[in-house]
Amino acid sequence: MLAPTVAHLDFERSDGQPVVFAPGQFIQIHFSYADGTATKRSYSLATIATPGAAPGTAVEIAVSYVPGGAATALFEGLAIGDTVDASGPFGRFCLMPNDANRRYLLIATGTGVTPYRSMLPLLEQQMATRGIEVVLLLGARSPDELLYGDEFRAFAGAHPGFRFVPCFSRRMPAPGSPQDHPDMRHGYVQQFLDEFAPDPAGDIAYLCGNPDMVDACFEALKGKGLAVSQVRREKYVSSK
Ligand SMILES: Cc1cc2nc3c(=O)[nH]c(=O)nc-3n(C[C@H](O)[C@H](O)[C@H](O)COP(=O)(O)OP(=O)(O)OC[C@H]3O[C@@H](n4cnc5c(N)ncnc54)[C@H](O)[C@@H]3O)c2cc1C
Ligand SMILES: NC(=O)c1ccc[n+]([C@@H]2O[C@H](COP(=O)([O-])OP(=O)(O)OC[C@H]3O[C@@H](n4cnc5c(N)ncnc54)[C@H](OP(=O)(O)O)[C@@H]3O)[C@@H](O)[C@H]2O)c1
């Protein structure tokens, strides 16, 4: 468990074939309701793949368990070694090879941060080759719900061009606790956009997770002059 109600699940293709994907893409898990009706749910890939290396067979996802959820019940009932049906990858919520921006604003709530985890090696490459900057704003209720917080903090520590700013909606880390850090805020991610001076001349923004957050940030960024093409979005809507 990454958090009290969020699981990190690590799968491997059972046929041994490589999983070829671009960071930011998602897969679909196929299963049936109790009455036998087929259904599916989408999950962003959290897998960190090394750019240029041969694709592996690993499929990592982070699943936020919701009360009464059908896929939630499926995942909660899995034992180590069990198999699920999946298809993909799908989606275009990816870093684009021809981007000429100066900075990426990466914004997420909850499990919406997994695409950015997957993008870390590509971002590292772009920081080295084109000197881009990256700001990651991640919304969580409290320190115990901050997903992959240690990984992002360590990455920010090792890369001066990368800023990690957790935004806690309910409870901040206690002073002196392991997650206490000057770069954190109290509130929703969209409340802190102004502080980072969104720039139509140099920014590309990515928004992922809670649909209301995505809409609020989209409107705020448009208000700052960013074109629709400069704001890429993935809403975690329920496909029930
Ligand atoms: C492109 C895409 C990528 C996604 N990636 C991820 C991911 O990486 N990780 C992840 O956890 N989810 C992700 N989702 C959401 C995921 O597909 C499911 O919707 C989610 O896991 C709930 O499925 P469920 O079957 O457990 O609940 P359902 O049976 O679909 O819903 C049960 C009840 O919970 C409500 N509900 C569903 N989701 C939420 C929520 N987030 N907050 C509050 N209430 C909710 C429903 O409205 C319903 O009342 C993604 C969705 C999309 C479209
Ligand atoms: N303690 C709890 O109540 C709790 C804990 C875990 C999971 N859950 C339930 O589990 C489900 C999924 O939770 P999740 O954590 O994966 O995703 P989520 O509900 O989207 O929450 C992730 C973060 O986004 C914030 N948020 C909510 N609405 C927002 C908005 N309009 N704009 C910006 N930020 C917003 C949340 O703050 P706020 O929640 O503070 O508004 C939280 O900090 C939900 O049903 C949730 O209610 C509840």
Short mmCIF file of C-alpha atoms and ligand atoms in Angstrom, two decimals:
data_model
loop_
_atom_site.label_atom_id
_atom_site.label_comp_id
_atom_site.label_asym_id
_atom_site.label_seq_id
_atom_site.Cartn_x
_atom_site.Cartn_y
_atom_site.Cartn_z
CA MET A 1 0.00 0.00 0.00
CA LEU A 2 1.36 3.40 -1.03
CA ALA A 3 -1.25 5.07 1.18
CA PRO A 4 -4.08 3.75 3.38
CA THR A 5 -6.40 3.29 0.35
CA VAL A 6 -3.95 3.29 -2.58
CA ALA A 7 -2.19 0.16 -3.81
CA HIS A 8 0.87 -0.05 -6.06
CA LEU A 9 0.39 -3.15 -8.20
CA ASP A 10 3.20 -4.75 -10.13
CA PHE A 11 2.29 -7.11 -12.99
CA GLU A 12 4.21 -8.90 -15.71
CA ARG A 13 2.90 -9.97 -19.08
CA SER A 14 2.15 -13.67 -18.75
CA ASP A 15 3.16 -14.33 -22.37
CA GLY A 16 6.62 -12.86 -21.74
CA GLN A 17 6.23 -10.30 -24.52
CA PRO A 18 7.58 -6.77 -24.00
CA VAL A 19 5.25 -3.98 -22.91
CA VAL A 20 5.92 -1.21 -25.42
CA PHE A 21 4.49 2.09 -24.19
CA ALA A 22 5.18 5.81 -23.99
CA PRO A 23 5.26 7.33 -20.49
CA GLY A 24 1.86 8.91 -19.83
CA GLN A 25 -0.17 6.17 -21.49
CA PHE A 26 -2.71 3.97 -19.73
CA ILE A 27 -3.94 0.38 -19.90
CA GLN A 28 -7.41 -1.07 -19.48
CA ILE A 29 -8.26 -3.90 -17.11
CA HIS A 30 -11.06 -6.15 -18.34
CA PHE A 31 -13.32 -8.05 -15.95
CA SER A 32 -16.99 -8.85 -15.32
CA TYR A 33 -19.59 -7.65 -12.86
CA ALA A 34 -21.18 -10.29 -10.63
CA ASP A 35 -23.99 -10.75 -13.19
CA GLY A 36 -21.44 -11.64 -15.88
CA THR A 37 -21.60 -8.34 -17.80
CA ALA A 38 -18.19 -7.46 -19.20
CA THR A 39 -16.64 -4.15 -18.15
CA LYS A 40 -13.26 -2.41 -18.01
CA ARG A 41 -11.40 0.33 -16.15
CA SER A 42 -8.42 2.47 -17.14
CA TYR A 43 -5.15 2.88 -15.21
CA SER A 44 -2.15 5.03 -16.06
CA LEU A 45 1.16 3.24 -16.24
CA ALA A 46 3.48 4.10 -13.37
CA THR A 47 6.34 2.03 -14.79
CA ILE A 48 9.73 3.75 -14.95
CA ALA A 49 11.43 2.57 -18.13
CA THR A 50 14.95 3.53 -19.14
CA PRO A 51 14.91 5.53 -22.41
CA GLY A 52 16.68 3.66 -25.17
CA ALA A 53 16.71 0.35 -23.32
CA ALA A 54 14.78 -2.65 -24.64
CA PRO A 55 11.21 -2.60 -23.28
CA GLY A 56 10.62 -4.91 -20.32
CA THR A 57 7.60 -7.01 -19.37
CA ALA A 58 6.68 -4.99 -16.26
CA VAL A 59 3.35 -3.20 -15.85
CA GLU A 60 3.06 -1.03 -12.74
CA ILE A 61 -0.09 0.83 -11.76
CA ALA A 62 -1.37 2.68 -8.68
CA VAL A 63 -5.01 2.09 -7.81
CA SER A 64 -7.03 4.28 -5.47
CA TYR A 65 -9.66 2.08 -3.83
CA VAL A 66 -13.15 3.62 -3.84
CA PRO A 67 -15.94 2.30 -1.61
CA GLY A 68 -18.24 -0.09 -3.51
CA GLY A 69 -16.04 0.01 -6.63
CA ALA A 70 -16.16 -3.01 -8.95
CA ALA A 71 -12.49 -2.85 -10.02
CA THR A 72 -11.61 -1.99 -6.43
CA ALA A 73 -13.12 -5.33 -5.34
CA LEU A 74 -11.21 -7.14 -8.09
CA PHE A 75 -7.85 -5.64 -7.05
CA GLU A 76 -8.49 -6.03 -3.32
CA GLY A 77 -9.21 -9.71 -3.89
CA LEU A 78 -6.01 -10.43 -5.85
CA ALA A 79 -3.37 -12.67 -4.33
CA ILE A 80 0.31 -12.55 -5.29
CA GLY A 81 0.66 -14.43 -8.60
CA ASP A 82 -2.93 -13.95 -9.75
CA THR A 83 -3.69 -12.92 -13.34
CA VAL A 84 -5.87 -10.16 -14.79
CA ASP A 85 -6.84 -9.41 -18.39
CA ALA A 86 -5.57 -6.14 -19.81
CA SER A 87 -5.27 -4.27 -23.08
CA GLY A 88 -3.30 -1.27 -24.23
CA PRO A 89 -1.40 0.91 -24.07
CA PHE A 90 -3.72 3.77 -25.00
CA GLY A 91 -3.67 7.55 -24.85
CA ARG A 92 -1.68 10.60 -25.88
CA PHE A 93 -0.97 12.17 -22.47
CA CYS A 94 2.72 12.02 -23.29
CA LEU A 95 5.77 14.25 -23.65
CA MET A 96 5.99 15.22 -27.31
CA PRO A 97 9.37 14.88 -29.07
CA ASN A 98 9.06 18.27 -30.79
CA ASP A 99 8.15 20.30 -27.71
CA ALA A 100 10.27 23.47 -27.63
CA ASN A 101 8.96 24.82 -24.32
CA ARG A 102 11.17 26.17 -21.53
CA ARG A 103 9.20 24.58 -18.69
CA TYR A 104 6.72 21.81 -17.94
CA LEU A 105 4.10 22.45 -15.27
CA LEU A 106 3.03 18.98 -14.13
CA ILE A 107 -0.09 19.03 -12.00
CA ALA A 108 -1.88 16.09 -10.38
CA THR A 109 -4.10 14.94 -7.58
CA GLY A 110 -3.82 11.47 -6.04
CA THR A 111 -3.00 8.64 -8.45
CA GLY A 112 -2.95 11.23 -11.26
CA VAL A 113 0.75 11.54 -10.50
CA THR A 114 1.64 8.11 -11.93
CA PRO A 115 2.17 9.35 -15.53
CA TYR A 116 4.76 11.81 -14.20
CA ARG A 117 6.56 9.02 -12.31
CA SER A 118 6.80 7.18 -15.59
CA MET A 119 8.09 10.32 -17.34
CA LEU A 120 10.99 10.94 -14.91
CA PRO A 121 13.77 9.46 -17.10
CA LEU A 122 12.54 11.42 -20.15
CA LEU A 123 12.34 14.60 -18.08
CA GLU A 124 15.86 13.97 -16.82
CA GLN A 125 17.02 13.61 -20.42
CA GLN A 126 15.30 16.85 -21.48
CA MET A 127 16.69 18.76 -18.51
CA ALA A 128 20.17 17.64 -19.60
CA THR A 129 19.76 18.20 -23.35
CA ARG A 130 17.52 21.29 -23.58
CA GLY A 131 17.83 22.77 -20.11
CA ILE A 132 14.09 22.67 -19.41
CA GLU A 133 12.67 23.26 -15.96
CA VAL A 134 9.92 21.19 -14.39
CA VAL A 135 7.49 22.03 -11.59
CA LEU A 136 5.42 19.20 -10.13
CA LEU A 137 2.39 20.23 -8.04
CA LEU A 138 0.83 17.19 -6.37
CA GLY A 139 -2.41 17.34 -4.39
CA ALA A 140 -2.95 14.99 -1.44
CA ARG A 141 -5.10 15.16 1.68
CA SER A 142 -2.27 14.51 4.14
CA PRO A 143 1.36 13.32 4.27
CA ASP A 144 0.31 9.64 4.50
CA GLU A 145 -1.57 10.02 1.17
CA LEU A 146 1.32 11.65 -0.73
CA LEU A 147 2.03 9.07 -3.44
CA TYR A 148 5.68 8.41 -4.34
CA GLY A 149 6.57 11.51 -2.29
CA ASP A 150 10.00 10.17 -1.28
CA GLU A 151 10.86 9.36 -4.91
CA PHE A 152 9.88 12.80 -6.19
CA ARG A 153 11.64 14.57 -3.31
CA ALA A 154 14.82 12.57 -4.01
CA PHE A 155 14.57 13.34 -7.75
CA ALA A 156 14.12 17.06 -6.99
CA GLY A 157 17.12 16.92 -4.66
CA ALA A 158 19.27 15.43 -7.43
CA HIS A 159 18.02 17.72 -10.23
CA PRO A 160 18.10 21.50 -9.64
CA GLY A 161 15.76 22.03 -12.62
CA PHE A 162 12.99 19.97 -10.99
CA ARG A 163 10.76 21.40 -8.23
CA PHE A 164 8.43 19.16 -6.25
CA VAL A 165 5.64 21.00 -4.42
CA PRO A 166 3.14 18.81 -2.56
CA CYS A 167 -0.13 20.60 -1.79
CA PHE A 168 -1.92 19.18 1.25
CA SER A 169 -5.65 19.85 1.28
CA ARG A 170 -6.24 18.85 4.90
CA ARG A 171 -3.16 18.15 7.04
CA MET A 172 0.41 19.37 6.60
CA PRO A 173 3.41 17.31 7.78
CA ALA A 174 4.37 17.94 11.40
CA PRO A 175 7.37 20.26 11.74
CA GLY A 176 10.55 18.17 11.78
CA SER A 177 8.81 15.04 10.42
CA PRO A 178 10.39 13.24 7.41
CA GLN A 179 8.02 14.92 4.92
CA ASP A 180 8.43 18.41 6.37
CA HIS A 181 10.06 20.60 3.69
CA PRO A 182 9.98 24.29 2.71
CA ASP A 183 8.57 23.40 -0.73
CA MET A 184 5.02 22.41 0.23
CA ARG A 185 1.71 24.21 0.46
CA HIS A 186 -1.61 23.99 2.32
CA GLY A 187 -4.61 23.89 -0.07
CA TYR A 188 -5.63 22.72 -3.55
CA VAL A 189 -3.06 22.70 -6.37
CA GLN A 190 -4.93 25.36 -8.35
CA GLN A 191 -4.56 27.85 -5.49
CA PHE A 192 -0.80 27.99 -6.10
CA LEU A 193 -0.62 28.28 -9.88
CA ASP A 194 -0.16 32.07 -9.79
CA GLU A 195 2.92 31.69 -7.63
CA PHE A 196 4.64 29.86 -10.51
CA ALA A 197 3.74 32.60 -13.03
CA PRO A 198 2.32 30.46 -15.87
CA ASP A 199 3.92 31.75 -19.06
CA PRO A 200 2.24 31.45 -22.49
CA ALA A 201 5.66 32.04 -24.10
CA GLY A 202 7.41 29.12 -22.45
CA ASP A 203 5.14 26.70 -20.58
CA ILE A 204 3.39 23.46 -21.40
CA ALA A 205 1.11 22.16 -18.65
CA TYR A 206 -0.09 18.63 -17.92
CA LEU A 207 -3.16 18.07 -15.73
CA CYS A 208 -4.07 14.61 -14.43
CA GLY A 209 -6.46 13.14 -11.88
CA ASN A 210 -9.59 14.57 -10.25
CA PRO A 211 -11.80 15.93 -13.09
CA ASP A 212 -12.83 19.00 -11.07
CA MET A 213 -9.17 19.84 -10.45
CA VAL A 214 -8.41 19.38 -14.17
CA ASP A 215 -11.23 21.77 -15.11
CA ALA A 216 -10.23 24.35 -12.49
CA CYS A 217 -6.55 24.34 -13.55
CA PHE A 218 -7.47 24.40 -17.24
CA GLU A 219 -9.60 27.53 -16.76
CA ALA A 220 -6.93 29.18 -14.60
CA LEU A 221 -4.17 28.49 -17.14
CA LYS A 222 -6.30 29.73 -20.03
CA GLY A 223 -6.89 32.85 -17.94
CA LYS A 224 -3.12 33.31 -17.79
CA GLY A 225 -2.96 33.22 -21.59
CA LEU A 226 -1.94 29.60 -22.25
CA ALA A 227 -3.44 28.25 -25.47
CA VAL A 228 -5.56 25.10 -25.34
CA SER A 229 -2.74 23.27 -27.15
CA GLN A 230 -0.38 24.14 -24.28
CA VAL A 231 -2.53 22.38 -21.69
CA ARG A 232 -2.68 18.57 -21.92
CA ARG A 233 -5.29 16.79 -19.84
CA GLU A 234 -6.16 13.33 -18.51
CA LYS A 235 -9.33 13.14 -16.41
CA TYR A 236 -9.80 10.13 -14.16
CA VAL A 237 -13.52 9.82 -14.83
CA SER A 238 -15.25 6.64 -13.78
CA SER A 239 -16.05 4.48 -16.82
CA LYS A 240 -18.86 2.70 -14.93
C1 LIG B 1 -7.60 7.53 -18.71
C2 LIG B 1 -7.88 7.14 -17.26
C3 LIG B 1 -6.84 6.76 -16.44
C4 LIG B 1 -7.09 6.39 -15.13
N1 LIG B 1 -6.02 6.04 -14.34
C5 LIG B 1 -6.24 5.70 -13.05
C6 LIG B 1 -5.13 5.35 -12.20
O1 LIG B 1 -3.96 5.34 -12.63
N2 LIG B 1 -5.40 5.01 -10.91
C7 LIG B 1 -6.69 5.01 -10.41
O2 LIG B 1 -6.86 4.69 -9.23
N3 LIG B 1 -7.74 5.32 -11.20
C8 LIG B 1 -7.55 5.64 -12.50
N4 LIG B 1 -8.63 5.94 -13.29
C9 LIG B 1 -9.98 5.72 -12.74
C10 LIG B 1 -10.30 4.21 -12.85
O3 LIG B 1 -10.42 3.87 -14.23
C11 LIG B 1 -11.60 3.81 -12.15
O4 LIG B 1 -12.63 4.69 -12.52
C12 LIG B 1 -11.47 3.77 -10.63
O5 LIG B 1 -10.44 2.85 -10.25
C13 LIG B 1 -12.78 3.34 -9.95
O6 LIG B 1 -13.14 2.08 -10.46
P1 LIG B 1 -14.03 1.07 -9.60
O7 LIG B 1 -14.51 0.01 -10.57
O8 LIG B 1 -13.32 0.62 -8.37
O9 LIG B 1 -15.26 1.94 -9.13
P2 LIG B 1 -16.70 2.03 -9.88
O10 LIG B 1 -17.39 0.72 -9.75
O11 LIG B 1 -16.47 2.56 -11.27
O12 LIG B 1 -17.42 3.14 -9.03
C14 LIG B 1 -17.92 2.90 -7.70
C15 LIG B 1 -18.44 4.20 -7.10
O13 LIG B 1 -17.34 5.07 -6.77
C16 LIG B 1 -17.46 6.30 -7.49
N5 LIG B 1 -16.08 6.66 -7.89
C17 LIG B 1 -15.33 6.09 -8.84
N6 LIG B 1 -14.11 6.66 -8.89
C18 LIG B 1 -14.09 7.62 -7.93
C19 LIG B 1 -13.12 8.57 -7.47
N7 LIG B 1 -11.89 8.65 -7.99
N8 LIG B 1 -13.47 9.41 -6.46
C20 LIG B 1 -14.70 9.34 -5.92
N9 LIG B 1 -15.66 8.48 -6.29
C21 LIG B 1 -15.36 7.63 -7.28
C22 LIG B 1 -18.37 6.01 -8.67
O14 LIG B 1 -19.01 7.18 -9.14
C23 LIG B 1 -19.33 5.00 -8.07
O15 LIG B 1 -20.33 5.65 -7.33
C24 LIG B 1 -8.41 6.36 -14.61
C25 LIG B 1 -9.49 6.72 -15.46
C26 LIG B 1 -9.22 7.11 -16.76
C27 LIG B 1 -10.39 7.49 -17.65
N1 LIG B 2 -9.97 10.71 4.21
C1 LIG B 2 -10.84 10.56 3.23
O1 LIG B 2 -11.89 11.14 3.20
C2 LIG B 2 -10.46 9.68 2.09
C3 LIG B 2 -9.20 9.13 2.03
C4 LIG B 2 -8.87 8.35 0.93
C5 LIG B 2 -9.81 8.14 -0.08
N2 LIG B 2 -11.05 8.67 0.01
C6 LIG B 2 -12.03 8.45 -1.06
O2 LIG B 2 -11.44 7.70 -2.10
C7 LIG B 2 -11.82 8.22 -3.39
C8 LIG B 2 -10.66 8.63 -4.30
O3 LIG B 2 -9.72 9.46 -3.60
P1 LIG B 2 -8.35 9.94 -4.25
O4 LIG B 2 -7.47 10.42 -3.13
O5 LIG B 2 -7.85 8.89 -5.15
O6 LIG B 2 -8.72 11.15 -5.19
P2 LIG B 2 -9.44 12.53 -4.90
O7 LIG B 2 -10.73 12.30 -4.17
O8 LIG B 2 -9.47 13.21 -6.21
O9 LIG B 2 -8.46 13.35 -3.88
C9 LIG B 2 -7.05 13.65 -4.12
C10 LIG B 2 -6.76 15.09 -3.66
O10 LIG B 2 -7.46 15.98 -4.54
C11 LIG B 2 -8.15 16.94 -3.73
N3 LIG B 2 -9.31 17.48 -4.45
C12 LIG B 2 -10.60 17.10 -4.38
N4 LIG B 2 -11.37 17.89 -5.15
C13 LIG B 2 -10.53 18.78 -5.74
C14 LIG B 2 -10.74 19.88 -6.63
N5 LIG B 2 -11.93 20.20 -7.10
N6 LIG B 2 -9.66 20.60 -6.99
C15 LIG B 2 -8.43 20.29 -6.53
N7 LIG B 2 -8.18 19.29 -5.67
C16 LIG B 2 -9.23 18.53 -5.28
C17 LIG B 2 -8.52 16.16 -2.48
O11 LIG B 2 -8.81 17.08 -1.44
P3 LIG B 2 -10.07 16.96 -0.42
O12 LIG B 2 -10.49 15.51 -0.35
O13 LIG B 2 -9.51 17.48 0.87
O14 LIG B 2 -11.15 17.85 -0.96
C18 LIG B 2 -7.24 15.40 -2.25
O15 LIG B 2 -6.28 16.23 -1.60
C19 LIG B 2 -12.79 9.27 -3.10
O16 LIG B 2 -14.08 8.68 -3.07
C20 LIG B 2 -12.39 9.74 -1.75
O17 LIG B 2 -13.47 10.39 -1.14
C21 LIG B 2 -11.37 9.46 1.08
#
